[in-house]
Amino acid sequence: MELTGGKLVDKQSAILTKVDLQTLTRIELENLVLELQNQVHQSTSDQIDYTKTTGIPQKSLNKESLQEREERLTALMNHNPSLIFLKDDLGRYVYLNNSYKRQFVGTKDWYGKTDFDFWPKESAELFIKDDQIVLDSGKMHQFLEDSTDMEGKRYCWLCYKFPFTDSKGKKFVGGIGINATERVIAQEALHESEERYRTLVRYAAAGIYEIDFTSERFIEVNDAMCQILGYTRQELLALSASDILDEESKKIFLNRVKLAQAGQQLDNNIEYRVCKKGGQVIWGLLNLRFRWENGKIAAASGIAHDITERKNAEEALRESEQKYRLQAEELAAANKELESFSYSISHDLRTPLQALKALSSILIEDYANKLEPELHGHLRRIVDNSDKMSELVDDMLRLARISRQEMNVRQISLSNIVETVVNELYQAEPDRKIDVTVAEDIVTYGDSGLIHIALSNLIGNAWKYSSKTPDSHIEFGMMLKEGEPIYYVRDNGAGFNMKFANKLFEPFKRLHSDKEFSGTGIGLAIVKRVIEKHHGKIWAESEPGKGATFYFTLSLTPKDSENI
Amino acid sequence: MARRLIIIEDDETWNFIYRQQLRDAHDIVIAAEFECAEDALQQLPQLNPDVAIVDISLPGISGLEFAEKIQEHPSMKIIFVTSHQEEYLSNHNTHGHLVLAKGDKKGLLSTLSV
């Protein structure tokens, strides 16, 4: 029988069916084998009506010899790629088709040999065991025999084995083995990957689930899903998505399903409030992937995360942010009040102090000769101290005014401002011998008035504290650090001890005595305030006797000119 | 002939100080002293002063408002005094009149000698 174009006689209906031998069903194969059996047995009888099958007149067929029939049969058997064989009840081969001979026997003698001669021990034992089942039961069986050949190559045989007794009562086992190796290997690979996938899903850290939309129930849930929800697998598979969502989330979910059904594209990850077993509500991040069948949603699968902790953390963060914001607002308000207070005090102290000064002057100038000499000293001290007080109040006012001042931010040239300041200092002290270096074209954004005040103080300080140094020198410049500009004023004057650096910018804290250098100590506090209004920082480095360098940054941009 | 001067000042201490300081001014006579601008405005026609020392911060009508109201006496020189001179450096409300710091004797005498 040839593989393709082979003809199978259906005993019941005598209809010719063209089939591929490889895809024969069990029943068909059984019939074939029975038919072959018949052929072998009834070589002389004419029970088969060939007229119906081949259209050859019966008369001529009757005259066919046994030999002709056997030739036909042999041709059919030998063109079959499957293994067809016959063994006696002791496992000895009495027939092998050509495919068997070609693949597994070669040129060896085969008649009377057993499986042990053609196959490795284990495979032979397997075959023989199956043969015995057939002999013992007297029935045809289908086996899947997983074997290896002598070279170790794997062969999976889909084997139909049947028992058969000849006219002399001798028992045989016949069989047809179809090579199903590729299919088996593919199935095994599929099974393995299914296993891998199943394990992945089962042990995934996130909940994985599938909902069937006909029954509206969970049809698949992994361990994590059960854990998150607090149900056993069994319990969960009896529930629907609605059962595990709270009222509001239920509405949201059902609405989303409706929209999706209508064809709308939705984002995938949605936060729902989920009810665990026992009623505890947690926050779940669920996503859904719908599966469509015939235009309707058939199922949805997705991943679920318990984000309760995250949500709680977010809430806590929001609360603490709120708290900090309130605190910051309160602080700002308190600061403003303090500033206002300090301003009004300084403001109101001015007048009485001015009166004090004026009255003392009157006493000294107009009544000097009428006073006893020792009173002159007392008066002088009164005047000096009230002068000092005036200065302090004036300084406090100046400092307070810096903060209150509205800024007019635009592009300014620091180089130009420094030049102006230096000129002012020269005008006040034309005889001063000092070397001043000013870097050119240094521009930035800021309020020119305030920056003038700041630089006036910084350069003024450098000027003042280097007045006792021969070859005094002042430098204004800029350097870059990580792309950001840092401006500096450097002198080679008296310098200061870095131990007190943190006091430098506090109002009225002086590091030199009035005898050495005059001043109230408000200058640097004013500078610091100006710098801070420009969102910058200021710091200093120094060594006593070696001069000092004051560094500062300014961080305003064109955008800030609208906001301040 | 001595110039006639009025003082509009609500703090008595300052009246004393101005008087004392004005002793060194030549040919100045203090014609009247007022505690508020309203009183001064009333008496202005009769007094017809040449100079007025006016405190900017007065109860009721302020010194600046007073200056605006006396347009009928354009020949009267006004000298503003204040404790917060820096606030009026670029102030347009002073109408060009001089603003002195309270207690500034030098400034007062120098502007009167002109």
Coordinates of N, CA, C and O in Angstrom, one line a residue, chain A residues 403-549:
Chain A
S403 N 15.7 94.4 53.3 CA 14.7 93.4 53.2 C 13.4 93.9 52.6 O 12.7 93.2 51.9
R404 N 13.0 95.1 53.1 CA 11.7 95.6 52.7 C 11.7 96.0 51.2 O 10.7 96.2 50.6
Q405 N 12.9 96.3 50.7 CA 12.9 96.9 49.4 C 12.4 96.0 48.3 O 12.8 94.8 48.2
E406 N 11.7 96.6 47.4 CA 11.2 95.8 46.2 C 12.4 95.8 45.2 O 13.0 96.8 45.0
M407 N 12.6 94.7 44.6 CA 13.8 94.6 43.7 C 13.4 94.9 42.3 O 12.3 94.5 41.8
N408 N 14.3 95.5 41.6 CA 14.1 95.8 40.2 C 15.2 95.0 39.4 O 16.3 95.5 39.3
V409 N 14.8 93.8 39.0 CA 15.8 92.9 38.5 C 16.0 93.1 37.0 O 15.1 93.0 36.2
R410 N 17.3 93.3 36.6 CA 17.6 93.4 35.2 C 19.0 93.0 35.0 O 19.8 92.8 36.0
Q411 N 19.5 93.0 33.8 CA 20.9 92.7 33.5 C 21.8 93.8 34.0 O 21.5 95.0 33.7
I412 N 22.8 93.5 34.8 CA 23.7 94.5 35.3 C 25.1 94.1 35.1 O 25.5 92.9 35.0
S413 N 26.0 95.1 35.1 CA 27.4 94.8 34.9 C 28.1 95.0 36.3 O 28.2 96.1 36.8
L414 N 28.6 93.9 36.9 CA 29.3 93.9 38.1 C 30.5 94.7 38.0 O 30.9 95.5 38.9
S415 N 31.2 94.5 36.9 CA 32.5 95.2 36.6 C 32.2 96.7 36.7 O 33.0 97.4 37.4
N416 N 31.2 97.2 36.1 CA 30.9 98.7 36.1 C 30.6 99.2 37.5 O 31.1 100.2 37.9
I417 N 29.8 98.4 38.2 CA 29.4 98.8 39.6 C 30.7 98.9 40.5 O 30.9 99.8 41.2
V418 N 31.6 97.9 40.3 CA 32.8 97.9 41.1 C 33.6 99.1 40.8 O 34.2 99.8 41.7
E419 N 33.7 99.4 39.5 CA 34.5 100.6 39.1 C 33.9 101.9 39.7 O 34.7 102.7 40.2
T420 N 32.6 102.0 39.7 CA 31.9 103.1 40.3 C 32.3 103.2 41.8 O 32.6 104.3 42.3
V421 N 32.2 102.1 42.5 CA 32.5 102.1 43.9 C 33.9 102.5 44.2 O 34.2 103.3 45.1
V422 N 34.8 102.0 43.4 CA 36.2 102.3 43.6 C 36.5 103.8 43.4 O 37.2 104.5 44.1
N423 N 35.8 104.4 42.3 CA 35.9 105.8 42.1 C 35.4 106.6 43.3 O 36.0 107.6 43.7
E424 N 34.2 106.2 43.9 CA 33.7 106.9 45.0 C 34.7 106.9 46.2 O 34.9 107.9 46.9
L425 N 35.4 105.7 46.4 CA 36.4 105.6 47.4 C 37.6 106.5 47.2 O 38.1 107.1 48.1
Y426 N 38.0 106.6 45.9 CA 39.1 107.4 45.6 C 38.8 108.9 45.8 O 39.6 109.7 46.3
Q427 N 37.5 109.2 45.5 CA 37.1 110.6 45.7 C 37.1 111.0 47.1 O 37.5 112.1 47.5
A428 N 36.7 110.1 48.0 CA 36.8 110.3 49.5 C 38.2 110.4 50.0 O 38.5 111.0 51.0
E429 N 39.1 109.6 49.4 CA 40.5 109.5 49.8 C 41.4 109.6 48.7 O 42.0 108.6 48.3
P430 N 41.6 110.7 48.1 CA 42.4 110.9 46.8 C 43.8 110.5 47.0 O 44.5 110.1 46.1
D431 N 44.3 110.6 48.3 CA 45.8 110.3 48.5 C 46.1 108.8 48.7 O 47.2 108.5 48.9
R432 N 45.0 108.0 48.7 CA 45.3 106.6 49.1 C 46.1 105.9 47.9 O 45.7 106.0 46.8
K433 N 47.2 105.3 48.3 CA 48.0 104.5 47.4 C 47.5 103.1 47.4 O 47.8 102.4 48.4
I434 N 46.8 102.6 46.4 CA 46.3 101.2 46.4 C 46.2 100.7 45.0 O 45.9 101.5 44.1
D435 N 46.4 99.5 44.8 CA 46.3 98.9 43.5 C 45.0 98.1 43.4 O 44.8 97.2 44.2
V436 N 44.2 98.5 42.4 CA 42.9 97.8 42.3 C 42.8 97.1 40.9 O 43.0 97.7 39.9
T437 N 42.4 95.8 40.9 CA 42.2 95.1 39.7 C 40.8 94.7 39.6 O 40.2 94.1 40.5
V438 N 40.2 95.1 38.4 CA 38.8 94.7 38.3 C 38.6 93.9 37.0 O 39.0 94.4 35.9
A439 N 38.1 92.7 37.1 CA 37.8 91.9 35.9 C 36.8 92.6 35.0 O 35.8 93.1 35.6
E440 N 37.0 92.5 33.7 CA 36.1 93.2 32.8 C 34.9 92.4 32.4 O 34.9 91.1 32.4
D441 N 33.8 93.1 32.0 CA 32.7 92.4 31.3 C 32.0 91.3 32.1 O 31.5 90.4 31.6
I442 N 32.0 91.5 33.4 CA 31.3 90.5 34.2 C 29.8 91.0 34.4 O 29.6 92.0 35.1
V443 N 28.9 90.3 33.8 CA 27.5 90.7 33.8 C 26.7 89.6 34.5 O 27.0 88.4 34.4
T444 N 25.6 90.0 35.1 CA 24.7 89.0 35.7 C 23.3 89.7 35.8 O 23.1 90.8 35.3
Y445 N 22.4 89.0 36.5 CA 21.1 89.6 36.7 C 20.9 90.0 38.2 O 21.3 89.3 39.1
G446 N 20.4 91.2 38.4 CA 20.1 91.6 39.8 C 19.6 93.0 39.9 O 19.3 93.7 38.9
D447 N 19.4 93.5 41.1 CA 19.0 94.9 41.3 C 20.2 95.7 41.5 O 21.0 95.5 42.4
S448 N 20.4 96.7 40.6 CA 21.7 97.4 40.6 C 21.9 98.2 41.8 O 23.0 98.3 42.3
G449 N 20.8 98.8 42.4 CA 21.0 99.6 43.6 C 21.4 98.7 44.8 O 22.4 99.1 45.5
L450 N 20.8 97.6 45.0 CA 21.2 96.7 46.1 C 22.6 96.2 45.9 O 23.4 96.1 46.8
I451 N 22.9 95.8 44.6 CA 24.3 95.2 44.4 C 25.3 96.3 44.6 O 26.4 96.1 45.2
H452 N 25.0 97.6 44.3 CA 25.9 98.7 44.6 C 26.2 98.8 46.1 O 27.3 98.9 46.5
I453 N 25.1 98.7 46.9 CA 25.3 98.7 48.3 C 26.2 97.6 48.8 O 27.1 97.8 49.6
A454 N 25.9 96.4 48.3 CA 26.7 95.2 48.7 C 28.2 95.4 48.3 O 29.1 95.2 49.1
L455 N 28.4 95.7 47.1 CA 29.8 95.9 46.6 C 30.5 97.1 47.3 O 31.7 97.0 47.6
S456 N 29.7 98.1 47.6 CA 30.3 99.2 48.3 C 30.8 98.8 49.6 O 31.9 99.2 50.0
N457 N 30.0 98.0 50.3 CA 30.5 97.4 51.6 C 31.7 96.5 51.5 O 32.7 96.6 52.2
L458 N 31.6 95.6 50.5 CA 32.7 94.6 50.3 C 34.0 95.3 49.9 O 35.1 95.1 50.6
I459 N 34.0 96.2 48.9 CA 35.2 96.8 48.5 C 35.6 97.8 49.5 O 36.8 98.0 49.8
G460 N 34.6 98.5 50.1 CA 34.9 99.5 51.2 C 35.7 98.8 52.3 O 36.6 99.3 52.9
N461 N 35.2 97.6 52.7 CA 35.9 96.8 53.8 C 37.3 96.5 53.3 O 38.3 96.7 54.1
A462 N 37.5 96.0 52.1 CA 38.8 95.7 51.6 C 39.7 96.9 51.6 O 40.9 96.8 52.1
W463 N 39.2 98.0 51.2 CA 39.9 99.3 51.2 C 40.3 99.7 52.7 O 41.4 100.0 52.9
K464 N 39.3 99.5 53.6 CA 39.6 99.9 55.0 C 40.6 99.0 55.7 O 41.5 99.5 56.3
Y465 N 40.4 97.7 55.5 CA 41.2 96.7 56.2 C 42.6 96.5 55.7 O 43.5 95.9 56.3
S466 N 42.9 97.1 54.5 CA 44.2 97.1 53.9 C 44.9 98.4 54.0 O 46.0 98.6 53.5
S467 N 44.3 99.4 54.8 CA 44.8 100.7 54.8 C 46.2 100.7 55.6 O 47.0 101.6 55.4
K468 N 46.4 99.8 56.5 CA 47.6 99.7 57.2 C 48.7 98.8 56.5 O 49.8 98.6 57.0
T469 N 48.3 98.3 55.4 CA 49.3 97.4 54.7 C 50.0 98.2 53.6 O 49.4 98.9 52.7
P470 N 51.3 98.1 53.6 CA 52.0 98.7 52.4 C 51.8 97.9 51.2 O 51.5 96.7 51.3
D471 N 51.8 98.5 50.0 CA 51.5 97.8 48.8 C 50.2 97.1 48.8 O 50.0 95.9 48.5
S472 N 49.2 97.8 49.3 CA 47.9 97.2 49.4 C 47.3 97.0 48.0 O 47.5 97.7 47.1
H473 N 46.5 95.9 48.0 CA 46.0 95.5 46.7 C 44.6 94.9 46.9 O 44.3 94.1 47.8
I474 N 43.7 95.3 46.0 CA 42.3 94.7 46.0 C 42.0 94.2 44.6 O 42.4 94.7 43.6
E475 N 41.4 93.0 44.6 CA 41.0 92.4 43.3 C 39.5 92.0 43.3 O 39.0 91.4 44.3
F476 N 38.9 92.3 42.2 CA 37.5 91.8 42.0 C 37.5 90.9 40.7 O 38.0 91.3 39.7
G477 N 37.0 89.7 40.9 CA 36.9 88.8 39.7 C 35.9 87.7 39.8 O 35.0 87.8 40.7
M478 N 35.9 86.8 38.9 CA 35.0 85.7 38.8 C 35.7 84.4 38.5 O 36.6 84.4 37.7
M479 N 35.2 83.3 39.1 CA 35.7 82.0 38.7 C 34.5 81.1 38.5 O 33.4 81.3 39.0
L480 N 34.8 80.0 37.8 CA 33.7 79.0 37.5 C 33.9 77.8 38.3 O 35.0 77.3 38.4
K481 N 32.8 77.3 38.9 CA 32.9 76.0 39.6 C 31.6 75.2 39.2 O 30.5 75.6 39.4
E482 N 31.9 74.1 38.5 CA 30.9 73.2 37.9 C 29.9 74.1 37.1 O 28.7 74.0 37.2
G483 N 30.5 75.0 36.3 CA 29.7 75.8 35.4 C 29.0 76.9 36.0 O 28.5 77.8 35.3
E484 N 29.0 77.1 37.3 CA 28.4 78.2 38.0 C 29.4 79.3 38.3 O 30.5 78.9 38.8
P485 N 29.1 80.6 38.1 CA 30.0 81.6 38.4 C 30.1 81.9 39.9 O 29.0 82.0 40.6
I486 N 31.3 82.1 40.4 CA 31.5 82.6 41.8 C 32.3 83.9 41.7 O 33.4 83.9 41.1
Y487 N 31.7 84.9 42.3 CA 32.4 86.2 42.2 C 33.2 86.4 43.5 O 32.9 85.8 44.6
Y488 N 34.3 87.2 43.5 CA 35.1 87.4 44.7 C 35.7 88.8 44.8 O 36.0 89.4 43.8
V489 N 35.9 89.2 46.1 CA 36.7 90.4 46.4 C 37.8 90.0 47.3 O 37.6 89.4 48.3
R490 N 39.0 90.3 46.8 CA 40.2 89.9 47.6 C 41.0 91.0 48.0 O 41.2 92.0 47.2
D491 N 41.6 91.0 49.2 CA 42.5 92.1 49.6 C 43.7 91.4 50.3 O 43.6 90.3 50.7
N492 N 44.7 92.2 50.5 CA 45.9 91.7 51.2 C 46.1 92.4 52.5 O 47.2 92.7 52.9
G493 N 45.0 92.7 53.1 CA 45.0 93.5 54.4 C 45.1 92.7 55.6 O 45.8 91.7 55.7
A494 N 44.4 93.2 56.7 CA 44.6 92.6 58.0 C 44.1 91.2 58.1 O 44.6 90.4 58.9
G495 N 43.1 90.8 57.3 CA 42.6 89.5 57.4 C 41.9 89.2 58.8 O 41.7 90.2 59.6
F496 N 41.4 88.0 59.0 CA 40.8 87.7 60.3 C 41.0 86.2 60.5 O 41.4 85.4 59.7
N497 N 40.7 85.8 61.8 CA 40.9 84.4 62.2 C 39.6 83.6 61.8 O 38.5 83.9 62.2
M498 N 39.9 82.6 61.0 CA 38.8 81.8 60.5 C 37.9 81.2 61.6 O 36.8 80.8 61.3
K499 N 38.5 81.1 62.8 CA 37.7 80.6 63.9 C 36.4 81.3 64.1 O 35.4 80.8 64.5
F500 N 36.4 82.6 63.7 CA 35.3 83.4 63.9 C 34.5 83.7 62.7 O 33.6 84.6 62.6
A501 N 34.8 82.9 61.7 CA 34.2 83.1 60.4 C 32.6 83.1 60.4 O 32.0 83.8 59.7
N502 N 32.1 82.3 61.3 CA 30.6 82.2 61.4 C 30.0 83.4 61.9 O 28.8 83.7 61.8
K503 N 30.8 84.3 62.6 CA 30.2 85.5 63.2 C 30.3 86.6 62.2 O 29.7 87.7 62.4
L504 N 31.0 86.4 61.2 CA 31.3 87.5 60.2 C 30.1 88.3 59.7 O 30.1 89.5 59.6
F505 N 29.1 87.5 59.4 CA 27.9 88.1 58.7 C 26.8 88.5 59.7 O 25.7 88.9 59.3
E506 N 27.0 88.3 61.0 CA 26.0 88.7 62.0 C 26.1 90.2 62.3 O 27.2 90.7 62.4
P507 N 24.9 90.8 62.4 CA 25.0 92.3 62.6 C 25.7 92.6 63.9 O 25.6 91.9 64.9
F508 N 26.5 93.7 63.9 CA 27.2 94.3 65.0 C 28.3 93.4 65.6 O 28.8 93.8 66.6
K509 N 28.6 92.2 65.1 CA 29.6 91.4 65.6 C 30.9 91.8 64.9 O 31.1 91.6 63.7
R510 N 31.8 92.5 65.6 CA 33.0 92.9 64.9 C 34.2 92.0 65.4 O 34.3 91.6 66.5
L511 N 35.1 91.8 64.5 CA 36.3 91.0 64.8 C 37.5 91.9 65.0 O 38.6 91.4 65.2
H512 N 37.4 93.2 64.9 CA 38.5 94.1 65.1 C 38.0 95.2 66.1 O 36.8 95.5 66.0
S513 N 38.8 95.8 66.9 CA 38.4 96.8 67.8 C 38.2 98.1 67.0 O 38.7 98.3 65.9
D514 N 37.4 99.0 67.6 CA 37.1 100.2 67.0 C 38.4 101.0 66.8 O 38.5 101.8 65.9
K515 N 39.3 100.8 67.7 CA 40.6 101.6 67.6 C 41.4 101.2 66.4 O 42.0 102.0 65.7
E516 N 41.3 99.9 66.1 CA 42.1 99.4 64.9 C 41.4 100.0 63.6 O 42.0 100.6 62.7
F517 N 40.1 99.6 63.5 CA 39.4 100.0 62.3 C 38.0 100.4 62.8 O 37.3 99.7 63.5
S518 N 37.5 101.6 62.3 CA 36.2 102.0 62.8 C 35.1 101.3 62.0 O 35.3 100.7 61.0
G519 N 33.9 101.3 62.6 CA 32.8 100.7 62.0 C 31.8 100.1 63.0 O 32.2 99.9 64.2
T520 N 30.6 99.9 62.6 CA 29.6 99.3 63.5 C 29.4 97.8 63.3 O 28.8 97.1 64.1
G521 N 29.9 97.3 62.3 CA 29.7 95.8 62.0 C 28.4 95.5 61.3 O 27.9 94.4 61.4
I522 N 27.8 96.5 60.7 CA 26.5 96.1 60.0 C 26.8 95.9 58.5 O 25.9 95.2 57.9
G523 N 27.9 96.3 58.0 CA 28.2 96.2 56.6 C 28.0 94.8 56.0 O 27.3 94.6 55.1
L524 N 28.6 93.8 56.7 CA 28.6 92.5 56.1 C 27.2 91.9 56.2 O 26.7 91.1 55.4
A525 N 26.5 92.3 57.3 CA 25.1 91.8 57.5 C 24.2 92.3 56.3 O 23.4 91.6 55.8
I526 N 24.5 93.6 56.0 CA 23.8 94.1 54.8 C 24.1 93.4 53.5 O 23.2 93.1 52.7
V527 N 25.4 93.1 53.4 CA 25.9 92.4 52.1 C 25.2 91.1 52.1 O 24.6 90.7 51.0
K528 N 25.2 90.4 53.2 CA 24.6 89.0 53.2 C 23.1 89.1 52.8 O 22.6 88.3 52.0
R529 N 22.4 90.1 53.3 CA 21.0 90.2 53.0 C 20.8 90.5 51.5 O 19.9 89.9 50.9
V530 N 21.6 91.3 51.0 CA 21.5 91.6 49.5 C 21.7 90.4 48.7 O 20.9 90.0 47.8
I531 N 22.8 89.6 49.1 CA 23.1 88.4 48.4 C 21.9 87.4 48.5 O 21.6 86.8 47.5
E532 N 21.4 87.3 49.7 CA 20.3 86.3 49.9 C 19.1 86.7 49.1 O 18.3 85.9 48.6
K533 N 18.8 88.0 49.0 CA 17.7 88.5 48.2 C 17.9 88.1 46.7 O 16.9 88.0 45.9
H534 N 19.2 87.9 46.3 CA 19.5 87.5 45.0 C 19.6 86.0 44.9 O 20.2 85.4 43.9
H535 N 19.1 85.3 45.9 CA 19.1 83.8 46.0 C 20.6 83.3 45.9 O 20.8 82.2 45.3
G536 N 21.5 84.0 46.4 CA 22.9 83.6 46.4 C 23.4 83.2 47.7 O 22.7 83.2 48.7
K537 N 24.7 82.9 47.7 CA 25.4 82.5 49.0 C 26.7 83.4 49.1 O 27.3 83.8 48.1
I538 N 27.1 83.6 50.3 CA 28.3 84.4 50.5 C 29.2 83.7 51.6 O 28.6 83.2 52.6
W539 N 30.5 83.6 51.4 CA 31.4 83.0 52.4 C 32.7 83.7 52.3 O 33.0 84.4 51.3
A540 N 33.6 83.5 53.3 CA 34.9 84.1 53.2 C 36.0 83.2 53.7 O 35.8 82.3 54.4
E541 N 37.2 83.5 53.2 CA 38.4 82.8 53.6 C 39.5 83.8 54.0 O 39.6 84.8 53.3
S542 N 40.2 83.5 55.0 CA 41.2 84.5 55.4 C 42.3 83.9 56.3 O 42.1 82.8 56.9
E543 N 43.4 84.6 56.4 CA 44.4 84.3 57.4 C 44.9 85.6 58.0 O 45.2 86.6 57.2
P544 N 45.0 85.7 59.3 CA 45.4 87.0 59.9 C 46.7 87.5 59.3 O 47.7 86.7 59.2
G545 N 46.7 88.7 58.9 CA 47.9 89.3 58.3 C 48.1 89.0 56.8 O 48.9 89.6 56.2
K546 N 47.3 88.1 56.3 CA 47.5 87.7 54.9 C 46.3 88.2 54.0 O 46.2 87.8 52.9
G547 N 45.4 88.9 54.6 CA 44.3 89.4 53.7 C 43.1 88.5 53.8 O 43.1 87.5 54.5
A548 N 42.1 88.8 53.0 CA 40.8 88.0 53.1 C 40.2 88.0 51.7 O 40.4 88.9 50.9
T549 N 39.5 86.9 51.4 CA 38.8 86.8 50.1 C 37.3 86.5 50.5 O 37.0 85.6 51.2

